[in-house]
Amino acid sequence: MEKSIIDLKPQHEKTGLIEKRFRILLGGYINLNAVDGSAFFMAGLSAMCAQQPNIEITLVTANPIRKTEVVNEILYYPNVTIIDPFRGYLHNLADVGANSSSLTRTQYATVLYNVYSKGNFDAILIRDNEVAFNFVNDYPEVASKTIAYVTNITNTDIGLDEDTNYMLTQLANRNVKFACQTLEIKELLLNSLSEYDASQVFILPPHIPDSQGTFEEVFNYSKCPSKLVYTGKFFEDWNPDLFIAAFKAARMSSVPLSLTIAGDHFKHSKTDPFFVKNVKYLLNNTEGLKWYGGIPRHQARDLIRGSDVGIGWRSNRLDNSTELSTKILEYGALGRPTIINRTKMHERIFGVDYPLYANTMQEIMNLFQSLPQMQREVEVAARKTYDVAKNHWYSSVLPTLMKNIGNVPSSTTPKDNYCPLSANLLQKYSQDFLSSKGRVRLEGIWVIIEPDLNSTHTIGELLTFLECKYRFWQAEYSSRILESSNDDSQLCFSDESGKVSRKDAIKNIETLNHMELREKITNLLISEKKMRGRMKEMADQIAYYEKISEHYKALQQSKLGSLQRKIWRLRSKRR
């Protein structure tokens, strides 16, 4: 696909706009083929960052990519590179066997460093204590850029085990930053690392795409809320066999319920050898239940939109869990409430009066029996869940994350003179400010404005360009998804050699011959093409700015423009 002049490349200083990318290396000892929360965390974090055109993400997998359900939402961003260590030269560096299906944590840390050494990364975020420990211990020079997303602190009553405490202590001694999913994990970590600087620990909460409307727009009011949905994994502690049994019991009592389920990640029980077999039987043989198996995340969201209530009921063994389920938030952003356990964390987040709590089998059976008559309770729960989900939208989480991992505007920049890149930049400033001369820098996520009387452009002209750039970026992403849905051979997956087809992306490809030589030739060709196109590109950019300037001046002189300026002045006075 040809790239527009609205591109990732830095602009020439003469235009009054300077762009600088922020590059993130993302690792996690997680199987991205599995449709579960941990895998979706990696894809979701990449997608959240990729919505900003001047952030580049390189995601390194620990397993060969054979399925694309999880990574599907990031395959169409040109600023996301997914590196599969089972392809190309990394295959040899990690000493991976020909029939291997995963790397050891030590191998994975080696692969991460080899990727890091080939790129100019500003931050390294690793989701796994042991991988982060091996990475920093073996390559101490990376410590200042490394953020360890803390794992294995799962229960508020147990705290840190000996191995976890040792690895996190060693990371702390090297001044590695820590990201924690919840306040509970952060408090347990700081209690263990009593002498560690608390400012080096921040919360990176579960994050979900922004809602496509207000609560009133996304909530589906139903006089008989009876459509249940579950999207997730089939582990014993997630009670899939029990809630399906409760569903069957309600149906036998003539309660008009239906149940939609998506997911294909099964885990055998240590106590029940027939657990997986029983769950699969129930999925395939329960009247009123439709099972879709593993599907891409956007399709799972469509299933949620077609439902009334989600299921997030889990075993009481998880009542003291330190983690918050992302799917509760996804349901909430789509205007759907979730049946959840009454726990201290859930009461802190959703309130003690949340109407869809259930802890026992009897309580969820009673809830299923009463659900069609609980119109008011379902709406109250949905509104509460929607409000909680707002704090976890990509647009809410990303600015704080970027500051915590190093993408920070200069301390000398006035707070009123910078903001995240968005589609509504012009609305943030008065007409007088927009009409003044200035320069603009786009550094990662941040639009930084510097008034300058000697500039050849107004601040409004430059912000108009950036606003167009952002809107174009989002539109181009949507068009790539549409094109790929109509063409199974659409290029969609990245490795060290570039793009490969969708069909190849789901295969365990053997080492590619002469990969290093092929890579060098490819890089030379790319460099030559960039050099030949750079002068034309710069001229196009300047011409584009001048065209925007002409439109902007014409608008100022029109009746509509005059009215708009009056509105802006009134807004400015009210501030």
PDB file of C-alpha atoms in Angstrom, residues 311-434:
ATOM      1  CA  ILE A 311     -20.281 -13.946  32.953  1.00  0.00           C
ATOM      2  CA  GLY A 312     -17.165 -13.368  35.064  1.00  0.00           C
ATOM      3  CA  TRP A 313     -18.020 -15.667  37.972  1.00  0.00           C
ATOM      4  CA  ARG A 314     -14.991 -17.560  39.274  1.00  0.00           C
ATOM      5  CA  SER A 315     -14.001 -20.010  41.994  1.00  0.00           C
ATOM      6  CA  ASN A 316     -13.860 -18.727  45.556  1.00  0.00           C
ATOM      7  CA  ARG A 317     -10.177 -19.706  45.483  1.00  0.00           C
ATOM      8  CA  LEU A 318      -9.686 -16.486  43.516  1.00  0.00           C
ATOM      9  CA  ASP A 319     -11.597 -14.206  45.895  1.00  0.00           C
ATOM     10  CA  ASN A 320      -8.306 -12.773  47.189  1.00  0.00           C
ATOM     11  CA  SER A 321      -6.837 -12.351  43.714  1.00  0.00           C
ATOM     12  CA  THR A 322      -4.771  -9.223  43.104  1.00  0.00           C
ATOM     13  CA  GLU A 323      -5.770  -9.083  39.424  1.00  0.00           C
ATOM     14  CA  LEU A 324      -8.735  -7.453  37.724  1.00  0.00           C
ATOM     15  CA  SER A 325     -10.302  -9.304  34.809  1.00  0.00           C
ATOM     16  CA  THR A 326     -10.021  -7.375  31.540  1.00  0.00           C
ATOM     17  CA  LYS A 327     -13.161  -8.937  30.149  1.00  0.00           C
ATOM     18  CA  ILE A 328     -15.287  -7.238  32.824  1.00  0.00           C
ATOM     19  CA  LEU A 329     -14.008  -3.919  31.473  1.00  0.00           C
ATOM     20  CA  GLU A 330     -14.543  -4.920  27.851  1.00  0.00           C
ATOM     21  CA  TYR A 331     -18.130  -5.859  28.636  1.00  0.00           C
ATOM     22  CA  GLY A 332     -18.545  -2.540  30.448  1.00  0.00           C
ATOM     23  CA  ALA A 333     -17.171  -0.428  27.587  1.00  0.00           C
ATOM     24  CA  LEU A 334     -19.783  -2.047  25.354  1.00  0.00           C
ATOM     25  CA  GLY A 335     -22.550  -1.226  27.834  1.00  0.00           C
ATOM     26  CA  ARG A 336     -22.880  -4.740  29.245  1.00  0.00           C
ATOM     27  CA  PRO A 337     -22.621  -5.656  32.945  1.00  0.00           C
ATOM     28  CA  THR A 338     -20.942  -8.781  34.278  1.00  0.00           C
ATOM     29  CA  ILE A 339     -21.873 -11.343  36.918  1.00  0.00           C
ATOM     30  CA  ILE A 340     -18.858 -11.320  39.257  1.00  0.00           C
ATOM     31  CA  ASN A 341     -17.815 -12.515  42.709  1.00  0.00           C
ATOM     32  CA  ARG A 342     -18.218 -10.254  45.712  1.00  0.00           C
ATOM     33  CA  THR A 343     -14.588  -9.618  46.728  1.00  0.00           C
ATOM     34  CA  LYS A 344     -12.761  -6.802  48.512  1.00  0.00           C
ATOM     35  CA  MET A 345     -11.288  -5.607  45.219  1.00  0.00           C
ATOM     36  CA  HIS A 346     -14.601  -5.720  43.374  1.00  0.00           C
ATOM     37  CA  GLU A 347     -16.341  -3.875  46.203  1.00  0.00           C
ATOM     38  CA  ARG A 348     -13.594  -1.222  46.076  1.00  0.00           C
ATOM     39  CA  ILE A 349     -13.982  -0.814  42.314  1.00  0.00           C
ATOM     40  CA  PHE A 350     -17.691  -1.468  41.652  1.00  0.00           C
ATOM     41  CA  GLY A 351     -19.190  -0.685  45.072  1.00  0.00           C
ATOM     42  CA  VAL A 352     -20.787  -2.853  47.742  1.00  0.00           C
ATOM     43  CA  ASP A 353     -24.233  -2.397  46.184  1.00  0.00           C
ATOM     44  CA  TYR A 354     -23.366  -3.735  42.722  1.00  0.00           C
ATOM     45  CA  PRO A 355     -26.438  -5.879  41.911  1.00  0.00           C
ATOM     46  CA  LEU A 356     -24.828  -8.786  40.017  1.00  0.00           C
ATOM     47  CA  TYR A 357     -22.580 -10.361  42.653  1.00  0.00           C
ATOM     48  CA  ALA A 358     -22.563 -14.158  43.058  1.00  0.00           C
ATOM     49  CA  ASN A 359     -20.176 -16.311  45.091  1.00  0.00           C
ATOM     50  CA  THR A 360     -21.791 -19.718  45.389  1.00  0.00           C
ATOM     51  CA  MET A 361     -23.390 -22.149  42.964  1.00  0.00           C
ATOM     52  CA  GLN A 362     -26.750 -21.479  44.577  1.00  0.00           C
ATOM     53  CA  GLU A 363     -26.344 -17.718  44.186  1.00  0.00           C
ATOM     54  CA  ILE A 364     -25.582 -17.914  40.477  1.00  0.00           C
ATOM     55  CA  MET A 365     -28.454 -20.352  39.935  1.00  0.00           C
ATOM     56  CA  ASN A 366     -30.776 -17.895  41.690  1.00  0.00           C
ATOM     57  CA  LEU A 367     -29.383 -15.051  39.574  1.00  0.00           C
ATOM     58  CA  PHE A 368     -29.972 -16.952  36.344  1.00  0.00           C
ATOM     59  CA  GLN A 369     -33.514 -17.765  37.449  1.00  0.00           C
ATOM     60  CA  SER A 370     -34.300 -14.107  38.192  1.00  0.00           C
ATOM     61  CA  LEU A 371     -32.352 -12.427  35.391  1.00  0.00           C
ATOM     62  CA  PRO A 372     -35.241 -11.878  32.909  1.00  0.00           C
ATOM     63  CA  GLN A 373     -37.074  -9.866  35.612  1.00  0.00           C
ATOM     64  CA  MET A 374     -34.026  -7.783  36.592  1.00  0.00           C
ATOM     65  CA  GLN A 375     -34.253  -5.038  33.980  1.00  0.00           C
ATOM     66  CA  ARG A 376     -33.513  -2.234  36.458  1.00  0.00           C
ATOM     67  CA  GLU A 377     -30.664  -4.080  38.181  1.00  0.00           C
ATOM     68  CA  VAL A 378     -29.033  -4.956  34.856  1.00  0.00           C
ATOM     69  CA  GLU A 379     -29.129  -1.294  33.756  1.00  0.00           C
ATOM     70  CA  VAL A 380     -27.651  -0.097  37.082  1.00  0.00           C
ATOM     71  CA  ALA A 381     -24.862  -2.680  36.870  1.00  0.00           C
ATOM     72  CA  ALA A 382     -24.184  -1.819  33.224  1.00  0.00           C
ATOM     73  CA  ARG A 383     -23.916   1.901  33.951  1.00  0.00           C
ATOM     74  CA  LYS A 384     -21.551   1.265  36.861  1.00  0.00           C
ATOM     75  CA  THR A 385     -19.359  -1.054  34.784  1.00  0.00           C
ATOM     76  CA  TYR A 386     -19.304   1.459  31.909  1.00  0.00           C
ATOM     77  CA  ASP A 387     -18.150   4.222  34.273  1.00  0.00           C
ATOM     78  CA  VAL A 388     -15.371   2.010  35.651  1.00  0.00           C
ATOM     79  CA  ALA A 389     -14.312   1.031  32.130  1.00  0.00           C
ATOM     80  CA  LYS A 390     -13.757   4.703  31.204  1.00  0.00           C
ATOM     81  CA  ASN A 391     -10.640   4.766  33.369  1.00  0.00           C
ATOM     82  CA  HIS A 392      -9.251   1.822  31.385  1.00  0.00           C
ATOM     83  CA  TRP A 393      -9.821   3.104  27.849  1.00  0.00           C
ATOM     84  CA  TYR A 394      -6.749   3.376  25.637  1.00  0.00           C
ATOM     85  CA  SER A 395      -7.095   7.178  25.625  1.00  0.00           C
ATOM     86  CA  SER A 396      -7.159   7.230  29.445  1.00  0.00           C
ATOM     87  CA  VAL A 397      -4.260   4.846  30.075  1.00  0.00           C
ATOM     88  CA  LEU A 398      -1.781   5.721  27.314  1.00  0.00           C
ATOM     89  CA  PRO A 399      -0.697   9.262  28.351  1.00  0.00           C
ATOM     90  CA  THR A 400       0.202   8.136  31.875  1.00  0.00           C
ATOM     91  CA  LEU A 401       1.950   5.017  30.588  1.00  0.00           C
ATOM     92  CA  MET A 402       4.082   7.020  28.164  1.00  0.00           C
ATOM     93  CA  LYS A 403       5.177   9.411  30.895  1.00  0.00           C
ATOM     94  CA  ASN A 404       6.111   6.481  33.128  1.00  0.00           C
ATOM     95  CA  ILE A 405       8.237   4.755  30.478  1.00  0.00           C
ATOM     96  CA  GLY A 406      10.155   7.834  29.405  1.00  0.00           C
ATOM     97  CA  ASN A 407       8.125   9.714  26.795  1.00  0.00           C
ATOM     98  CA  VAL A 408       7.905  12.911  28.842  1.00  0.00           C
ATOM     99  CA  PRO A 409       7.667  16.521  27.612  1.00  0.00           C
ATOM    100  CA  SER A 410      10.486  18.759  28.824  1.00  0.00           C
ATOM    101  CA  SER A 411      10.021  20.033  32.373  1.00  0.00           C
ATOM    102  CA  THR A 412      10.406  23.583  31.028  1.00  0.00           C
ATOM    103  CA  THR A 413       7.359  23.219  28.749  1.00  0.00           C
ATOM    104  CA  PRO A 414       4.276  24.925  30.266  1.00  0.00           C
ATOM    105  CA  LYS A 415       1.519  22.406  30.941  1.00  0.00           C
ATOM    106  CA  ASP A 416      -0.924  24.343  28.772  1.00  0.00           C
ATOM    107  CA  ASN A 417       1.440  24.004  25.805  1.00  0.00           C
ATOM    108  CA  TYR A 418       1.393  20.243  25.372  1.00  0.00           C
ATOM    109  CA  CYS A 419      -1.205  17.512  25.037  1.00  0.00           C
ATOM    110  CA  PRO A 420      -1.559  14.026  23.517  1.00  0.00           C
ATOM    111  CA  LEU A 421      -2.051  13.838  19.751  1.00  0.00           C
ATOM    112  CA  SER A 422      -5.765  13.441  19.027  1.00  0.00           C
ATOM    113  CA  ALA A 423      -8.452  14.280  16.495  1.00  0.00           C
ATOM    114  CA  ASN A 424      -9.540  17.323  18.542  1.00  0.00           C
ATOM    115  CA  LEU A 425      -6.390  19.411  18.904  1.00  0.00           C
ATOM    116  CA  LEU A 426      -7.940  22.686  17.695  1.00  0.00           C
ATOM    117  CA  GLN A 427     -10.686  22.524  20.323  1.00  0.00           C
ATOM    118  CA  LYS A 428      -8.137  22.692  23.126  1.00  0.00           C
ATOM    119  CA  TYR A 429      -6.930  26.242  22.370  1.00  0.00           C
ATOM    120  CA  SER A 430      -8.372  29.712  21.839  1.00  0.00           C
ATOM    121  CA  GLN A 431      -8.543  31.372  18.426  1.00  0.00           C
ATOM    122  CA  ASP A 432      -6.003  34.021  19.477  1.00  0.00           C
ATOM    123  CA  PHE A 433      -3.523  31.336  20.458  1.00  0.00           C
ATOM    124  CA  LEU A 434      -4.121  29.393  17.232  1.00  0.00           C
TER     125      LEU A 434
END
